[in-house]
Amino acid sequence: MRLSTRYAAMCMALALPIHAAAATAQTAAAFSPGDPRHARLYALERQAVALFDSDDYALSMSQKTRDAWARLHAAALKMKVAGRPHPLAGVALINLSSMDQIDGKNPDALARVNEGLSLLAPFADAYPVAWMQGLSIKGYVQAALGDVTGAADILAQASGYMDGYIARTPADKLDPSTHMLRSNIAFSHAQALTRLGRNDEAVDAQKASMDARITAAGPNSPDTIGSYYSYAQMLQRADRDGEAEKYARMAVDIATDHVDRKHPSYARALEALGLLLSRTGRRNESLDYLQRAIAIKRDTVGTGSLYFQFGLQNLGTVLLPLERYADAELLFMEAERGFRAIEGDNSPQSARALAFAASAALAEGRRDQGVERFNAALARVRAGSDEDRDIGQRVYPYLIPALIAAGQDEEARAAAAAFAAETRQLDNAPAIPLAQAAMLSAWTGPDRAALGGTARQLVGLLRDDASVHDDAELTEAQRAALDAILAVAGQTQDAALALDAMAILAGSRIAQANRLVAQRLVADPALAARVRSLQDRTKTLQAADSRLLKALATDSGVAAARTERAKVAATVDAERAAIARDYPRWVEAHGGERPDLGALRAGLSADEALLAVMPAFDGVYLLAIGPDGTRIERAPMDRAALVALVGRLRSSLTPAGFDQDSAHTLYSQIFTPAILAALGQARTLRIVPTGAFASLPFGMLAQRPIAAVTPRTAWLIRRFAIEVQPGFTVTKDRRERMAARDQFLGIGAPLTFAAVQTIDAPRGGARALSQLPPLPGSQAELRAVAHRFGMDRTTLLIGRDASEAALRDRDLSRYGVILFATHGLVSGEMEGVTEPALLLSPPAADAVGDDGLLTASEVAAMRIAADWVILSACNTVAGDNAAAPAYSGLAQAFRYAGAGSLLVSHWPVRDDASAFVTLETVKGAARGLPRAVALQRAMLRLIGSKRPNAAQPYIWAPFILMGR
């Protein structure tokens, strides 16, 4: 018999988890699989195999094929061998179970494969390949239904059996289907191992699967392409991102060159590369590959397959970290309907898609709908399988806080008890869900004495988890956990706990913005080795945390687990402190600094206060630290509504007006009476905003409703001098005069990419850059500032001279003030822009190493002595995106390079206004004013001036002072 490769191809395409149960094979004596007395059975077998192996996918999976296998099964049952049904009865059922599994009918597949293996067991050595195929299918299906540990064990046995079979069988007796089955078993084994967190073993198993697939089908086969991208996925899970990208791109390249786009592997290769790119911070590239994959699937195989539904779900999960919840929700609901249509009303995959859609509804502020969907997802899985606890791990961390917020205390308590019980029963339960279960149990229980301790334990685990991932991006599940921690901090007024949670949110944004800066620093082999060692030790600590939490949950072995955890934690803390001492710039760029509440307060001057504005998951949290105390609150409106308000205010701004109601509503939501009381009489306010709030011009928030804009309107800038900073590091204002400060360098008004004629049409990132509009006012602005400085102290790089080459050839340490008047680009918002950057003129045709972008990592390598760096018209592309990290990357890069303060504008403004604010701020600071106060006075002076429309926020509000 020649085994079908259909199961193999679909197994790779779906990339689902696996599970198996053990079986004992006993060979019936004196049986020959070629006995001529059974010729009719062999003819029926050949008919079924021919249909199942057809190149016509619809035919191979048709009822006609099922009928052929059923005829073989019925005939073989009647034909007795040593008193038992002929083993081809079992072979037929195993192939029918393969069809069930491909169709997503996992319970049917499990029932058939169990019966088939039972019939085949006495003859396993006579049909070794069919026997192993059955074990592989059983393992696959059982893992899909939740028994991962058993799957790993049985698939390891199947792999060993297959290795022995291949070793003792002459090479000329092994056909490609045997090697294909070897590949399938190893693939299933790898999937089970990775679900158990045994990623290094999973890499080895997947490598064996790939090698067997190459032997079976050749290096350019569509089936082999699946092995390349599956191997890439395993490498990434083992934190081997560079190798992973190599194999993912290899899969796409081979698919493009050798595979018909109708083949499932073509789209799946695009999808796999897209997912890998998304997990390493390259969102724009990621979405392009994923959307192309879905379009190809829709055109080639249609929407009636699991293959298509997983594509929808994958794209949705990439949109979640971008906070594009509405877009993701549509995809999840389409996938939910598709999974249900294929797998039935109790489909576990439809339940998972529904749970994803529920989390999106919560994030969009629709709590009742989210709760309803979560409960429906739980009910759906429980009706289908009592053993599938994965859905509970997905649902409960969202559902329980939502029930608490809705006042449904009894329901929340019952859900918390179920979550804790199910988590305790998981094999190798990770530390984070164990800690979440403990915190939620304390939160809903009658005795809340343990609540603070469990919340601090969870925030520590989340911080450790973020530190072992180079992409530094938080999933929506992690943000939801931080949201719950912040809610607890608000209830208990635990400012230190709130600060810890907010530092993780802010640190993630900083690390994303500085990803390539940090990579450049880690190019130092000594630092790279220490960082990897720290990450490895942190993983060991996570495992120790998991064992301690499991011991606490089961009240067994607590003392030993606590001792072990303390020993590992001491090692990690010592290594982390040593790296922070020796490489402080890397720690800062990686967003890894953990602020101390006492030290932060001590760093504030007598008239200073700090306010953090942090969107978490469905809420926006406020932390005020002032001379009169601290206050942690959740803003009255939910996150989605407040983000929409920020967008409305930003989009409404024109030289003639703006949305006045939004300006006051945002003020009242952020500056609540309790927050204002904590800020006290401070005159300078340091604001730490993330997400959409990083694009909010706080100075223009209106303290009272606005009837008409006048020079006396009660803007927030009248109450506070404001400095914005990406994180919680507080440094004292530097006021000393620098020796080089009288020299001014202006760079801007670059040539546009569209205006430069090249031999080849722009491609990729160059094409995207060519769409950026010119900045006609930037040259006038530069000349206006230069005029005020004096031309004898000014250097201007304008037009073609505003290039990377011109900057590289210049001694930048000579200048005290440097002004960039050009576009500022945010990482991931445009093709080819992988980190924050300033747009310069396109490079000359023969330029080496120039691309027209001055990136954050390139800035960090410069040597700058400027007291001021000014970025004018910087945020004109995408800074108002909810996920954009605003200026943190560029700001810190200029700090690393040696600059003093950074003055930036949210949008391009009139030349005279920009020049006025720039010069007045620099001159005020030179006279000894604190820098934030110097900017405040410059803005107020502009508001009160006779310049046209000067009182309108569009003219004066975009300027912000950036701190660390």
Coordinates of C-alpha atoms in Angstrom, one line a residue, residues 527-781:
L527 CA 27.3 42.6 26.1
A528 CA 25.5 40.2 23.8
A529 CA 26.8 37.2 25.8
R530 CA 25.7 38.8 29.1
V531 CA 22.2 39.7 27.8
R532 CA 21.7 36.1 26.6
S533 CA 22.9 34.7 29.9
L534 CA 20.5 37.0 31.7
Q535 CA 17.6 35.9 29.5
D536 CA 18.5 32.2 30.1
R537 CA 18.7 32.8 33.8
T538 CA 15.4 34.6 33.7
K539 CA 13.7 31.7 32.0
T540 CA 15.1 29.5 34.8
L541 CA 13.5 31.9 37.3
Q542 CA 10.2 31.7 35.5
A543 CA 10.3 27.9 35.8
A544 CA 11.1 28.3 39.5
D545 CA 8.2 30.7 39.9
S546 CA 5.9 28.3 38.3
R547 CA 6.9 25.5 40.6
L548 CA 6.5 27.7 43.7
L549 CA 3.1 28.9 42.6
K550 CA 2.0 25.3 41.8
A551 CA 3.2 24.3 45.3
L552 CA 1.3 27.1 46.9
A553 CA -1.8 26.2 44.9
T554 CA -1.7 22.6 45.9
D555 CA -0.1 23.2 49.4
S556 CA 2.6 20.7 48.6
G557 CA 6.4 21.2 48.7
V558 CA 6.2 24.9 49.4
A559 CA 9.3 25.3 51.5
A560 CA 11.6 23.5 49.0
A561 CA 10.1 25.5 46.1
R562 CA 10.5 28.8 47.9
T563 CA 14.1 28.0 48.7
E564 CA 14.9 27.1 45.1
R565 CA 13.2 30.2 43.8
A566 CA 15.0 32.5 46.2
K567 CA 18.4 31.1 45.1
V568 CA 17.6 31.6 41.4
A569 CA 16.2 35.1 42.0
A570 CA 19.3 36.2 43.8
T571 CA 21.4 35.2 40.8
V572 CA 19.2 36.9 38.3
D573 CA 19.1 40.1 40.4
A574 CA 22.8 40.2 40.7
E575 CA 23.3 39.7 37.0
R576 CA 20.7 42.3 36.1
A577 CA 22.3 44.9 38.4
A578 CA 25.8 44.2 37.0
I579 CA 24.6 44.8 33.4
A580 CA 22.8 48.0 34.5
R581 CA 26.0 49.2 36.1
D582 CA 28.2 48.3 33.1
Y583 CA 25.8 49.1 30.2
P584 CA 23.3 51.7 31.5
R585 CA 22.5 52.8 27.9
W586 CA 21.4 49.4 26.9
V587 CA 19.1 49.0 29.9
E588 CA 17.6 52.4 29.2
A589 CA 17.1 51.6 25.5
H590 CA 15.6 48.3 26.3
G591 CA 13.0 49.9 28.6
G592 CA 14.2 47.7 31.4
E593 CA 14.7 50.3 34.2
R594 CA 12.5 49.6 37.2
P595 CA 11.6 52.9 38.9
D596 CA 11.6 53.2 42.6
L597 CA 8.8 55.4 44.0
G598 CA 10.9 56.9 46.7
A599 CA 13.8 57.7 44.4
L600 CA 11.4 59.1 41.8
R601 CA 9.8 61.5 44.3
A602 CA 13.2 62.5 45.6
G603 CA 14.2 63.4 42.0
L604 CA 11.4 65.9 41.7
S605 CA 12.1 69.5 42.6
A606 CA 10.0 71.2 45.2
D607 CA 7.7 72.8 42.7
E608 CA 7.5 69.7 40.4
A609 CA 5.0 66.9 40.1
L610 CA 4.6 63.8 37.8
L611 CA 1.5 62.5 36.1
A612 CA 1.4 59.2 34.2
V613 CA -1.4 58.7 31.7
M614 CA -1.5 55.1 30.7
P615 CA -4.0 53.3 28.5
A616 CA -3.8 49.6 29.4
F617 CA -6.4 47.3 27.9
D618 CA -10.0 48.6 28.4
G619 CA -9.1 51.4 30.9
V620 CA -6.9 54.5 31.0
Y621 CA -5.0 54.8 34.4
L622 CA -3.7 57.9 36.0
L623 CA -0.9 58.1 38.5
A624 CA -0.1 61.5 40.2
I625 CA 3.0 61.9 42.3
G626 CA 3.2 65.4 43.8
P627 CA 4.5 67.2 46.8
D628 CA 1.2 66.5 48.7
G629 CA 1.0 62.7 48.1
T630 CA 0.1 60.2 45.4
R631 CA -3.1 59.2 43.7
I632 CA -3.9 56.3 41.3
E633 CA -7.2 56.4 39.4
R634 CA -8.9 54.9 36.4
A635 CA -10.3 57.6 34.1
P636 CA -14.1 57.7 34.2
M637 CA -14.4 57.0 30.5
D638 CA -13.0 53.7 29.0
R639 CA -9.9 53.5 26.8
A640 CA -11.7 53.3 23.5
A641 CA -13.8 56.4 24.1
L642 CA -10.8 58.4 25.4
V643 CA -8.6 57.3 22.4
A644 CA -11.4 58.4 20.1
L645 CA -11.5 61.8 21.8
V646 CA -7.8 62.2 21.3
G647 CA -8.2 61.4 17.7
R648 CA -11.2 63.8 17.3
L649 CA -9.2 66.6 18.9
R650 CA -6.1 66.0 16.7
S651 CA -8.1 65.7 13.5
S652 CA -10.1 68.9 14.2
L653 CA -7.1 71.2 14.7
T654 CA -6.9 73.9 12.0
P655 CA -5.4 77.4 12.1
A656 CA -9.0 78.7 12.6
G657 CA -10.3 76.4 15.3
F658 CA -10.7 72.9 16.9
D659 CA -13.1 70.7 18.8
Q660 CA -13.5 72.8 21.9
D661 CA -15.7 70.2 23.7
S662 CA -13.0 67.5 23.3
A663 CA -10.4 69.8 24.7
H664 CA -12.3 70.3 27.9
T665 CA -13.7 66.7 28.2
L666 CA -10.2 65.3 28.0
Y667 CA -9.0 67.7 30.7
S668 CA -11.9 66.7 33.0
Q669 CA -11.2 63.0 32.4
I670 CA -7.5 63.3 33.2
F671 CA -7.3 66.1 35.8
T672 CA -9.9 64.8 38.2
P673 CA -10.3 66.5 41.6
A674 CA -8.3 63.8 43.3
I675 CA -5.5 63.9 40.7
L676 CA -5.4 67.7 41.0
A677 CA -5.3 67.4 44.8
A678 CA -2.3 65.1 44.6
L679 CA -0.5 67.4 42.2
G680 CA -0.9 70.2 44.8
Q681 CA 0.8 73.5 44.1
A682 CA 3.4 72.2 41.8
R683 CA 4.1 74.6 38.9
T684 CA 6.0 72.2 36.6
L685 CA 4.4 68.9 35.5
R686 CA 6.3 66.0 34.1
I687 CA 3.9 63.9 32.0
V688 CA 4.5 60.2 31.1
P689 CA 2.0 59.3 28.4
T690 CA 1.8 56.2 26.2
G691 CA -0.2 55.0 23.2
A692 CA -2.6 57.6 21.7
F693 CA -1.9 60.0 24.6
A694 CA 1.7 60.4 23.4
S695 CA 0.3 62.4 20.5
L696 CA -1.9 64.6 22.8
P697 CA -0.8 68.3 23.1
F698 CA -1.5 68.5 26.8
G699 CA -0.9 72.2 27.0
M700 CA -4.1 72.9 25.0
L701 CA -6.4 71.0 27.3
A702 CA -9.0 73.5 28.6
Q703 CA -9.5 73.8 32.3
R704 CA -13.0 75.2 31.8
P705 CA -15.6 74.9 29.0
I706 CA -14.6 77.2 26.1
A707 CA -17.1 79.7 24.8
A708 CA -14.6 81.5 22.5
V709 CA -10.8 81.3 22.2
T710 CA -9.1 84.5 23.5
P711 CA -5.6 85.3 24.7
R712 CA -7.0 84.6 28.2
T713 CA -8.5 81.1 27.7
A714 CA -7.7 78.9 30.6
W715 CA -5.4 76.4 28.9
L716 CA -3.5 73.8 31.0
I717 CA -0.3 75.6 29.9
R718 CA -1.3 78.5 32.1
R719 CA -1.4 76.2 35.1
F720 CA 1.7 74.1 34.5
A721 CA 5.0 74.3 32.7
I722 CA 5.0 70.9 31.0
E723 CA 7.7 68.4 30.1
V724 CA 6.8 65.1 28.4
Q725 CA 8.9 62.0 28.9
P726 CA 8.6 58.4 27.6
G727 CA 9.5 56.7 30.9
F728 CA 9.9 57.3 34.6
T729 CA 13.6 58.3 34.7
V730 CA 13.7 61.8 36.4
T731 CA 16.8 63.9 35.8
K732 CA 17.4 67.4 37.2
D733 CA 17.1 70.3 34.8
R734 CA 20.5 71.2 33.3
R735 CA 20.9 75.0 33.1
E736 CA 24.6 75.4 32.7
R737 CA 25.8 77.3 29.6
M738 CA 27.7 75.0 27.2
A739 CA 30.7 76.4 25.4
A740 CA 29.4 75.6 21.9
R741 CA 25.9 77.0 22.4
D742 CA 26.3 80.1 20.2
Q743 CA 26.7 78.1 17.1
F744 CA 23.5 77.1 15.2
L745 CA 23.0 74.2 12.7
G746 CA 19.8 74.0 10.7
I747 CA 19.0 71.0 8.5
G748 CA 15.8 70.7 6.5
A749 CA 13.6 71.4 3.5
P750 CA 15.0 68.1 1.9
L751 CA 14.4 67.2 -1.7
T752 CA 11.4 64.9 -1.9
F753 CA 11.9 61.3 -3.1
A754 CA 9.2 61.9 -5.8
A755 CA 11.2 64.9 -7.2
V756 CA 14.4 63.0 -7.6
Q757 CA 14.6 61.2 -11.0
T758 CA 16.3 57.8 -10.9
I759 CA 17.0 55.2 -13.5
D760 CA 14.7 52.7 -11.8
A761 CA 11.3 53.4 -10.5
P762 CA 11.1 53.6 -6.7
R763 CA 10.5 50.2 -5.1
G764 CA 9.3 49.2 -1.6
G765 CA 10.2 51.8 1.0
A766 CA 11.4 54.3 -1.5
R767 CA 8.0 54.2 -3.2
A768 CA 6.3 54.9 0.2
L769 CA 8.7 57.7 0.9
S770 CA 8.0 59.3 -2.4
Q771 CA 4.4 59.8 -1.3
L772 CA 5.4 62.2 1.5
P773 CA 4.6 65.8 0.6
P774 CA 7.2 68.5 0.6
L775 CA 7.4 70.9 3.5
P776 CA 7.4 74.3 1.8
G777 CA 7.6 76.3 5.0
S778 CA 10.6 74.5 6.5
Q779 CA 13.2 76.5 4.5
A780 CA 11.6 79.8 5.6
E781 CA 11.5 78.6 9.2

